[in-house]
mmCIF file of C-alpha atoms in Angstrom:
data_model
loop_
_atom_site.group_PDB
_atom_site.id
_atom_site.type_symbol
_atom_site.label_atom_id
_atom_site.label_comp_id
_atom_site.label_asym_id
_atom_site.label_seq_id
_atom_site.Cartn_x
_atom_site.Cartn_y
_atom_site.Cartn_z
ATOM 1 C CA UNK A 1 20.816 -12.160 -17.447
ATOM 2 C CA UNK A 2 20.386 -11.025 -13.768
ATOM 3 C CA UNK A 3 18.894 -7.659 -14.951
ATOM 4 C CA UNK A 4 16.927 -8.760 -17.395
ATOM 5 C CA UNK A 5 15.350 -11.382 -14.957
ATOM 6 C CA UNK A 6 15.162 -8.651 -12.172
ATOM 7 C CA UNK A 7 13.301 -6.348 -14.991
ATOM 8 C CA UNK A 8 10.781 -8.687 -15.435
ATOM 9 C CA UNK A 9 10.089 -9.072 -11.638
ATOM 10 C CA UNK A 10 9.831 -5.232 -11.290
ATOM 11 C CA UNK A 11 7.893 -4.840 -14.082
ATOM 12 C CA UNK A 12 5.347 -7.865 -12.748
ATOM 13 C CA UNK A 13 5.774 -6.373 -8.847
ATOM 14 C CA UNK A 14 4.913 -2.742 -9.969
ATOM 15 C CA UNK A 15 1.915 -4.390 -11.856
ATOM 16 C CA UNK A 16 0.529 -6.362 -8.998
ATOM 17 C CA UNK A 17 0.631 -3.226 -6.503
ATOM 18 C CA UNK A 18 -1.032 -1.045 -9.107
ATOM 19 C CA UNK A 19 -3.783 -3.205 -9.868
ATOM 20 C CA UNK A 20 -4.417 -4.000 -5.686
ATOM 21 C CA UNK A 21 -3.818 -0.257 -4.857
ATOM 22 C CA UNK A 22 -6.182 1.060 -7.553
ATOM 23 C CA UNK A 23 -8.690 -2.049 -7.027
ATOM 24 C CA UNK A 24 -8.962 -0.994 -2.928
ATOM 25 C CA UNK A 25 -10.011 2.410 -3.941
ATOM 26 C CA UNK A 26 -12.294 0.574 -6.391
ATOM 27 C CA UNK A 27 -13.766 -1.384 -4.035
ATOM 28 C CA UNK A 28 -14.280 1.817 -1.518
ATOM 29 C CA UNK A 29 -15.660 3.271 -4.130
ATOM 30 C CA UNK A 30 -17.643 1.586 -6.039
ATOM 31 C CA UNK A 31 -18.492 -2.010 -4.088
ATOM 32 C CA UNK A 32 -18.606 -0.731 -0.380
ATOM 33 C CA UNK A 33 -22.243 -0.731 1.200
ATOM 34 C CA UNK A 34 -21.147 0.751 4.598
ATOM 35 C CA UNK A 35 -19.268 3.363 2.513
ATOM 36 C CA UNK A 36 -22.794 3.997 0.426
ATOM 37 C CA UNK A 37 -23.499 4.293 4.350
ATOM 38 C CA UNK A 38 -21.562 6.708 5.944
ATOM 39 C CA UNK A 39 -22.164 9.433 2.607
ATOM 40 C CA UNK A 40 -25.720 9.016 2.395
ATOM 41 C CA UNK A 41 -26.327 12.441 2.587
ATOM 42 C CA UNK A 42 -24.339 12.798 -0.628
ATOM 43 C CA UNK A 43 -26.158 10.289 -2.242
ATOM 44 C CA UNK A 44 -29.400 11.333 -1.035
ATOM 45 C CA UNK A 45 -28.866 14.643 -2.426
ATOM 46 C CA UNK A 46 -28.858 12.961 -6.003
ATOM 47 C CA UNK A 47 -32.564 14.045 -6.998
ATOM 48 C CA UNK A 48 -33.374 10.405 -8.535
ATOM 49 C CA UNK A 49 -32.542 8.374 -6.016
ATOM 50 C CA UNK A 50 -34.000 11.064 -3.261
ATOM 51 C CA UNK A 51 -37.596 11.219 -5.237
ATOM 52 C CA UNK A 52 -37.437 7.133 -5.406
ATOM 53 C CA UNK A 53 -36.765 6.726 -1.457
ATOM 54 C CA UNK A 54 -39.043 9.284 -0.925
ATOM 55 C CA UNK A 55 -42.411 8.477 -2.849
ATOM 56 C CA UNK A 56 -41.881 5.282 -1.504
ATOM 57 C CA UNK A 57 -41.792 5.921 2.419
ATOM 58 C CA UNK A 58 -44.375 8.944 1.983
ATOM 59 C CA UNK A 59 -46.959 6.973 -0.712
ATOM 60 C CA UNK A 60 -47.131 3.581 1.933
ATOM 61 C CA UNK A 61 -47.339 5.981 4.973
ATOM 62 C CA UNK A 62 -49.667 8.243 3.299
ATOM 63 C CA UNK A 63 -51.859 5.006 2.444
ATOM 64 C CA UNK A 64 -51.879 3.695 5.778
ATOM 65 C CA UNK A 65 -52.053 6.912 7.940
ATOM 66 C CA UNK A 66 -54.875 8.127 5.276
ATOM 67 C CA UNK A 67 -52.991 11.495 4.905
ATOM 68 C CA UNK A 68 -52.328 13.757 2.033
ATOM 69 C CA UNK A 69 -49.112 12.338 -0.230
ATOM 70 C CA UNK A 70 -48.174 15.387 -1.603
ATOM 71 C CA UNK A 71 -47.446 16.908 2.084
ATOM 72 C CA UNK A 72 -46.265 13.401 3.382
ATOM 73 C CA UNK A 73 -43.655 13.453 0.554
ATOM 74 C CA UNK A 74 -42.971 17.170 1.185
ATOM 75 C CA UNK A 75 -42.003 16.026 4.949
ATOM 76 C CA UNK A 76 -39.706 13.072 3.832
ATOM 77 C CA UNK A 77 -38.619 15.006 1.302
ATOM 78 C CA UNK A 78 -37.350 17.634 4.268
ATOM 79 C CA UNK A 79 -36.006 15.199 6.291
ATOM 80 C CA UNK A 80 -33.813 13.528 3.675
ATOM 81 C CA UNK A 81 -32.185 16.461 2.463
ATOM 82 C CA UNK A 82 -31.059 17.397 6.036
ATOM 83 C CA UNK A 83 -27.239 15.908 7.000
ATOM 84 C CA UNK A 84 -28.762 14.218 10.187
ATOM 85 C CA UNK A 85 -31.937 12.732 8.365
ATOM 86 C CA UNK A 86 -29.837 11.519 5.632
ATOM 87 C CA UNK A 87 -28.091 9.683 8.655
ATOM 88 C CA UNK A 88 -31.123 8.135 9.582
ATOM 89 C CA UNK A 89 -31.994 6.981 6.731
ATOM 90 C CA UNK A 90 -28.246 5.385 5.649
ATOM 91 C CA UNK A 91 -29.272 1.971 6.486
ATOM 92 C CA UNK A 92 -32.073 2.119 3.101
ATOM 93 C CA UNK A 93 -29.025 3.340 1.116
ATOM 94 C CA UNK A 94 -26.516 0.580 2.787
ATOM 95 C CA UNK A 95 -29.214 -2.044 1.884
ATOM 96 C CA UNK A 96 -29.997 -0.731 -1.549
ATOM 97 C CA UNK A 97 -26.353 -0.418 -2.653
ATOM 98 C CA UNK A 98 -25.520 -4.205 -1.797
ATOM 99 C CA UNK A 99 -28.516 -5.117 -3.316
ATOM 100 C CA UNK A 100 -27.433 -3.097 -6.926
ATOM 101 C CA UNK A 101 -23.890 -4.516 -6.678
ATOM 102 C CA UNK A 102 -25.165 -7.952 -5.891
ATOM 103 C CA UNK A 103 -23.502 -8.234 -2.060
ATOM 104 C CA UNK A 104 -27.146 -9.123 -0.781
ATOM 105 C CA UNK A 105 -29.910 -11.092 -2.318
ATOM 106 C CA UNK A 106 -32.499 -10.134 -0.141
ATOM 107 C CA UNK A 107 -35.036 -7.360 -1.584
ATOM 108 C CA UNK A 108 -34.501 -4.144 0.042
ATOM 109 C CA UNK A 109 -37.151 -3.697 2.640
ATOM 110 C CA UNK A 110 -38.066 -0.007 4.065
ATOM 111 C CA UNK A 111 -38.827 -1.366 7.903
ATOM 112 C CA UNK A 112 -41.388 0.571 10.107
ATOM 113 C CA UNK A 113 -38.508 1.872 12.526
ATOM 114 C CA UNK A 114 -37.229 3.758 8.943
ATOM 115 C CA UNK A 115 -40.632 4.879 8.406
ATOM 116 C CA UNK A 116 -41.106 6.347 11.484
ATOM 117 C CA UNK A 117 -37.177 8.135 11.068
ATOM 118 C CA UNK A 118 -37.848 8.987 7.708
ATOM 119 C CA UNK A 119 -41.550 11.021 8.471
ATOM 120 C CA UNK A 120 -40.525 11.626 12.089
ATOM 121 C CA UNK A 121 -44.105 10.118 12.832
ATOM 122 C CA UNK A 122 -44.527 7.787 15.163
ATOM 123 C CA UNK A 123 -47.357 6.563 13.730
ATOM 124 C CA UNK A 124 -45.726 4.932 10.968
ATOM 125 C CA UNK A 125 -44.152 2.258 13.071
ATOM 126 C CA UNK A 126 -47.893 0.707 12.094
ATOM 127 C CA UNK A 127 -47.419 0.642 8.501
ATOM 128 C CA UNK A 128 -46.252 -2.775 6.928
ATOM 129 C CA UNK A 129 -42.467 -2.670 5.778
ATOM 130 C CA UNK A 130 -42.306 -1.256 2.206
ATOM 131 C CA UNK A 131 -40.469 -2.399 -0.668
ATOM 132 C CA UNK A 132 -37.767 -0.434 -2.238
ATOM 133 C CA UNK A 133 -37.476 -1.307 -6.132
ATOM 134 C CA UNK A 134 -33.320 -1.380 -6.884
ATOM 135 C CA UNK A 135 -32.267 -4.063 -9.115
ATOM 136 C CA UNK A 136 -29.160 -6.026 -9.042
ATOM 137 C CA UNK A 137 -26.666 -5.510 -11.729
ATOM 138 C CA UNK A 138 -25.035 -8.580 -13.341
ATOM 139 C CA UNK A 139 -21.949 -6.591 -14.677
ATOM 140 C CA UNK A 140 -21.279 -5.078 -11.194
ATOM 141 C CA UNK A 141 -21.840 -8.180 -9.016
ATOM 142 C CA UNK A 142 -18.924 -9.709 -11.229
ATOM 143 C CA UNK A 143 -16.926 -6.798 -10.676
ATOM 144 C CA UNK A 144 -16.845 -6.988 -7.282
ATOM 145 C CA UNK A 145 -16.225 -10.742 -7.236
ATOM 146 C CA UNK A 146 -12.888 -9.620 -9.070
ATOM 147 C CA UNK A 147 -11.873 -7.420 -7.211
ATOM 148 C CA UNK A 148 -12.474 -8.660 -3.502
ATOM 149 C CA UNK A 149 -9.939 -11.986 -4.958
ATOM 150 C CA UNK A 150 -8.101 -9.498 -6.671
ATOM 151 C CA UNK A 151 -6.830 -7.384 -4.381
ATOM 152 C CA UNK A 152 -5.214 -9.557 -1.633
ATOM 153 C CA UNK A 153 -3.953 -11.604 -4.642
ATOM 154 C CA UNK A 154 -1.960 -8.961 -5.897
ATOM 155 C CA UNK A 155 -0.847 -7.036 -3.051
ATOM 156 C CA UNK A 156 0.653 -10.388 -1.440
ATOM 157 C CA UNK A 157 1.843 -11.210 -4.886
ATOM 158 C CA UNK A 158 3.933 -7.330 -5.517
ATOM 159 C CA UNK A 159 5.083 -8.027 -2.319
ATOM 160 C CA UNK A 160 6.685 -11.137 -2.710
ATOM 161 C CA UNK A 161 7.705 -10.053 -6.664
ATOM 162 C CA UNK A 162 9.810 -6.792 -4.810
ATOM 163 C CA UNK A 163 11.900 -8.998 -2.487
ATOM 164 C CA UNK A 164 12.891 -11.295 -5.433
ATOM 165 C CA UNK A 165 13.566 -8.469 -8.122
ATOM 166 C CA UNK A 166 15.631 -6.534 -5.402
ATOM 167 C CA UNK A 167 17.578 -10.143 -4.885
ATOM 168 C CA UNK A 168 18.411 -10.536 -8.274
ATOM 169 C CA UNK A 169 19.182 -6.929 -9.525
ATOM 170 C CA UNK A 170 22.964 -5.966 -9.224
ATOM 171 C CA UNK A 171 22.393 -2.189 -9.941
ATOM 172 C CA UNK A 172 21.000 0.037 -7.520
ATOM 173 C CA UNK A 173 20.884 2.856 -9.828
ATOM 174 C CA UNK A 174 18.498 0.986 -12.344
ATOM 175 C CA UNK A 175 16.472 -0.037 -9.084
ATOM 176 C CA UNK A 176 15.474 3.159 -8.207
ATOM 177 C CA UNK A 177 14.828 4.367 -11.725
ATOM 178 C CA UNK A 178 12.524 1.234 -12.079
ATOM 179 C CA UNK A 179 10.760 2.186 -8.730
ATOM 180 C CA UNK A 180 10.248 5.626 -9.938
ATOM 181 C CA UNK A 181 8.480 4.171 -13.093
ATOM 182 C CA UNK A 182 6.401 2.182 -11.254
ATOM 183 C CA UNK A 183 5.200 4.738 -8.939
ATOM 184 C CA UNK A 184 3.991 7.427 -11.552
ATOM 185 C CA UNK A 185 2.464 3.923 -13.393
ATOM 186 C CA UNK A 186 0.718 3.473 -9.712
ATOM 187 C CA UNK A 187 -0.250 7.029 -9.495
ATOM 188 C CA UNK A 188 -1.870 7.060 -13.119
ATOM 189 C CA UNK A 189 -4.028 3.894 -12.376
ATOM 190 C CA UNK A 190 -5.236 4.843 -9.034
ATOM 191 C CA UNK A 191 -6.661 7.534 -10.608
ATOM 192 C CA UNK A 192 -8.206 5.543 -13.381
ATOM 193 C CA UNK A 193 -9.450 2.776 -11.123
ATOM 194 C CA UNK A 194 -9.724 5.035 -8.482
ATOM 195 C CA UNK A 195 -12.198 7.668 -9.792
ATOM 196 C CA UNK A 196 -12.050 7.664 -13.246
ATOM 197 C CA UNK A 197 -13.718 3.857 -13.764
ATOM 198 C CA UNK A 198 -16.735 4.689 -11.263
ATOM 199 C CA UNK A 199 -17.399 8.194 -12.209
ATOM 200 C CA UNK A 200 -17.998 7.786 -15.861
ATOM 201 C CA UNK A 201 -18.112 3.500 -16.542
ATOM 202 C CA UNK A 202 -19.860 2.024 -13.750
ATOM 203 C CA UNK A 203 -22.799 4.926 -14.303
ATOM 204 C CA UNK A 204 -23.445 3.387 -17.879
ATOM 205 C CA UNK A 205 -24.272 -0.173 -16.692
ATOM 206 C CA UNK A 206 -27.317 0.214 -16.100
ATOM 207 C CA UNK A 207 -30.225 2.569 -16.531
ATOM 208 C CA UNK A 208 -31.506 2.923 -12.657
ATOM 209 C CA UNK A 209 -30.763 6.161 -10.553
ATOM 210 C CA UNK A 210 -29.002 3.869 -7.806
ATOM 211 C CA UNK A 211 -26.622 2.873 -10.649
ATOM 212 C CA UNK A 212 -25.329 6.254 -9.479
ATOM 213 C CA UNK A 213 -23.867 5.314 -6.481
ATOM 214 C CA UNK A 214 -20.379 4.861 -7.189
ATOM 215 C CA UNK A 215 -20.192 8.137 -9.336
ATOM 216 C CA UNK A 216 -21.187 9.925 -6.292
ATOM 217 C CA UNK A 217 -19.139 8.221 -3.964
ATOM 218 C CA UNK A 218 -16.290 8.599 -6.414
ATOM 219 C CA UNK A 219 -16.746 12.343 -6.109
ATOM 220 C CA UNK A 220 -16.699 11.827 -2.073
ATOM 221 C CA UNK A 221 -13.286 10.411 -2.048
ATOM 222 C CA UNK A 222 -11.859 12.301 -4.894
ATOM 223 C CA UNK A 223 -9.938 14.672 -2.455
ATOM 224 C CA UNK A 224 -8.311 11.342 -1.577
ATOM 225 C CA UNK A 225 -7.840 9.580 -4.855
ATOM 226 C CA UNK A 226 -6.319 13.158 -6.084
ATOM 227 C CA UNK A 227 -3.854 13.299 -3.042
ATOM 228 C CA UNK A 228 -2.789 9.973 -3.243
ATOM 229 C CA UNK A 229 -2.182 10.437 -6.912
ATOM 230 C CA UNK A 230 0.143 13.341 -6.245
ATOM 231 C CA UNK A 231 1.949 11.785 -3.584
ATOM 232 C CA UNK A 232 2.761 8.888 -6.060
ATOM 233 C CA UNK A 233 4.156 11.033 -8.814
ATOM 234 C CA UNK A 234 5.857 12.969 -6.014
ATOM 235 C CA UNK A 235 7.464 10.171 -4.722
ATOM 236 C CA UNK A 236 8.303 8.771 -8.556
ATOM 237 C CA UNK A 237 10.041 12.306 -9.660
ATOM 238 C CA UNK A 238 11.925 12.605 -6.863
ATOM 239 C CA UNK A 239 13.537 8.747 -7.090
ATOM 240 C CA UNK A 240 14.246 9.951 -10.423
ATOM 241 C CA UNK A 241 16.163 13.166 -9.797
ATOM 242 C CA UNK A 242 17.555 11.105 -7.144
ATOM 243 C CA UNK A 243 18.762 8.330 -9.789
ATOM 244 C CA UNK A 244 19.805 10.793 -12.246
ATOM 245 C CA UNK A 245 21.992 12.245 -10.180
ATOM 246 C CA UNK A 246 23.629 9.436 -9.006
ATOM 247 C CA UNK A 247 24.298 8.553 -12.791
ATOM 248 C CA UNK A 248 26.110 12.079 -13.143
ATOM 249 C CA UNK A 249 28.092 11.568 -10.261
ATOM 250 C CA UNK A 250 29.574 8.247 -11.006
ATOM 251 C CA UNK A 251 30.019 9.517 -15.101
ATOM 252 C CA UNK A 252 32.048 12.454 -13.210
ATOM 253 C CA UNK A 253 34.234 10.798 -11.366
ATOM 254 C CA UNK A 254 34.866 7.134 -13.719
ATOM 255 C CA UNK A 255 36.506 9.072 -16.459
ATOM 256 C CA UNK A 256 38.888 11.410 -14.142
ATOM 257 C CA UNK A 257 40.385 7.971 -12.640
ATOM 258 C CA UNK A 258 40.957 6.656 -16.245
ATOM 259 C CA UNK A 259 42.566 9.315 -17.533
ATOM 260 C CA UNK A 260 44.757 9.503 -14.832
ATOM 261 C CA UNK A 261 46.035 5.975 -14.732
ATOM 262 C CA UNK A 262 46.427 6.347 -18.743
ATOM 263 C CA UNK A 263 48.736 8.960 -18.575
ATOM 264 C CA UNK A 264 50.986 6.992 -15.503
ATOM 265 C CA UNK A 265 50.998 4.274 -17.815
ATOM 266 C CA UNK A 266 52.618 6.563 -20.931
ATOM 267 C CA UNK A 267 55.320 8.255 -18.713
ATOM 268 C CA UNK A 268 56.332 5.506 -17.586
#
């Protein structure tokens, strides 16, 4: 009864911490403005969502400035394809993300201090603020309402779920086999979640290029997603070899002791 109820914990622990593990690298992924942030070179390099930032800083500047748009987009264009412009201009990507993924409900506004860093003109500081057209995305503002409760939910909840399955489990052997199938479960969804659910899912939501976002920040942290992964199943093997050879151990040395006191028992 005590191992079957201590099953049931595991099996609801390893759950929990799979579902906040993979849901954090979800959120970083996928529901993260200041992440969108701090790679907008990456995301700037998409060619949609460059052409859309750029026609619209370079066609209101252009306007204003009464300049040729073709060579005003050819200098934004420049500057946002550079590591350090991209930089500059990571505050229009911050603003736009959170506005796709619902986190803000303000429109996304292209201010004249990002003019002037986006044309390197100083001129442009002039030109009225410019609207940037990135819609918010119904399906992905309720995804990231899940998972910002989900997440604390379950990692308090695996937590608490761990210290009551190891209470009521008698067998340390089947303990550490169960922790070995819950890390290679934990290293399969954090992949999923991790890289796998924005690379390819979140993409098909919606038809706009900054619906793009979390399939290029997914690529950004895949070196991470990948070695966490690995570490996981690393970690899950070796608690089985460990458990397995525990078992051959103890099936070793139980029926040497048994035969022994069974043939005291005859002689005598």
């Amino acid at each position: 009864m005590r191992r079957t109820l201590a099953g049931l914990l595991f099996g609801l622990a390893y759950t929990c911490a799979s579902l906040a593990l993979a849901g954090f690298l979800l959120e970083r992924s996928a529901f993260d403005p200041e992440h969108a942030a701090d790679a907008a070179d990456v995301i700037l390099a998409d060619p949609a969502i460059r052409q859309q930032v750029t026609f619209a800083v370079a066609d209101a500047v252009a306007a204003q400035l009464q300049v040729d748009p073709v060579s005003m987009r050819t200098r934004v264009e420049q500057v946002a394809t550079t590591t350090d412009g991209a930089r500059l201009l990571g505050t229009i990507v911050r603003d736009a993300h959170a506005k796709l993924i619902g986190a803000s409900d303000a429109p996304v506004m292209i201010t004249g201090q990002q003019l002037v860093d986006a044309t390197q003109m100083q001129a442009a500081a002039e030109v009225p603020p410019v609207a940037l057209d990135v819609p918010t995305v119904s399906a992905l503002d309720i995804a990231r309402t899940t998972v910002e409760w989900l997440v604390p939910i379950t990692a308090i909840a695996a937590v608490i779920l761990l210290i009551a399955g190891f209470a009521a489990h008698p067998d340390r052997e089947a303990i550490v086999r169960m922790l070995a199938i819950g890390l290679l479960m934990l290293a399969g969804l954090v992949v999923v979640l991790g890289y796998v659910v924005p690379k390819w899912l979140v993409p098909v939501v919606d038809d706009s290029p900054w619906s793009q976002v979390p399939a290029l920040l997914a690529d950004d942290s895949r070196g991470l997603v990948v070695a966490l992964a690995l570490l996981l199943a690393g970690a899950g093997g070796a608690l089985f070899a460990a458990g397995g050879m525990a078992g051959r151990r103890r099936q070793w040395s139980a029926p040497v002791s048994t035969y022994r006191y069974q043939e005291e028992r005859r002689w005598s």
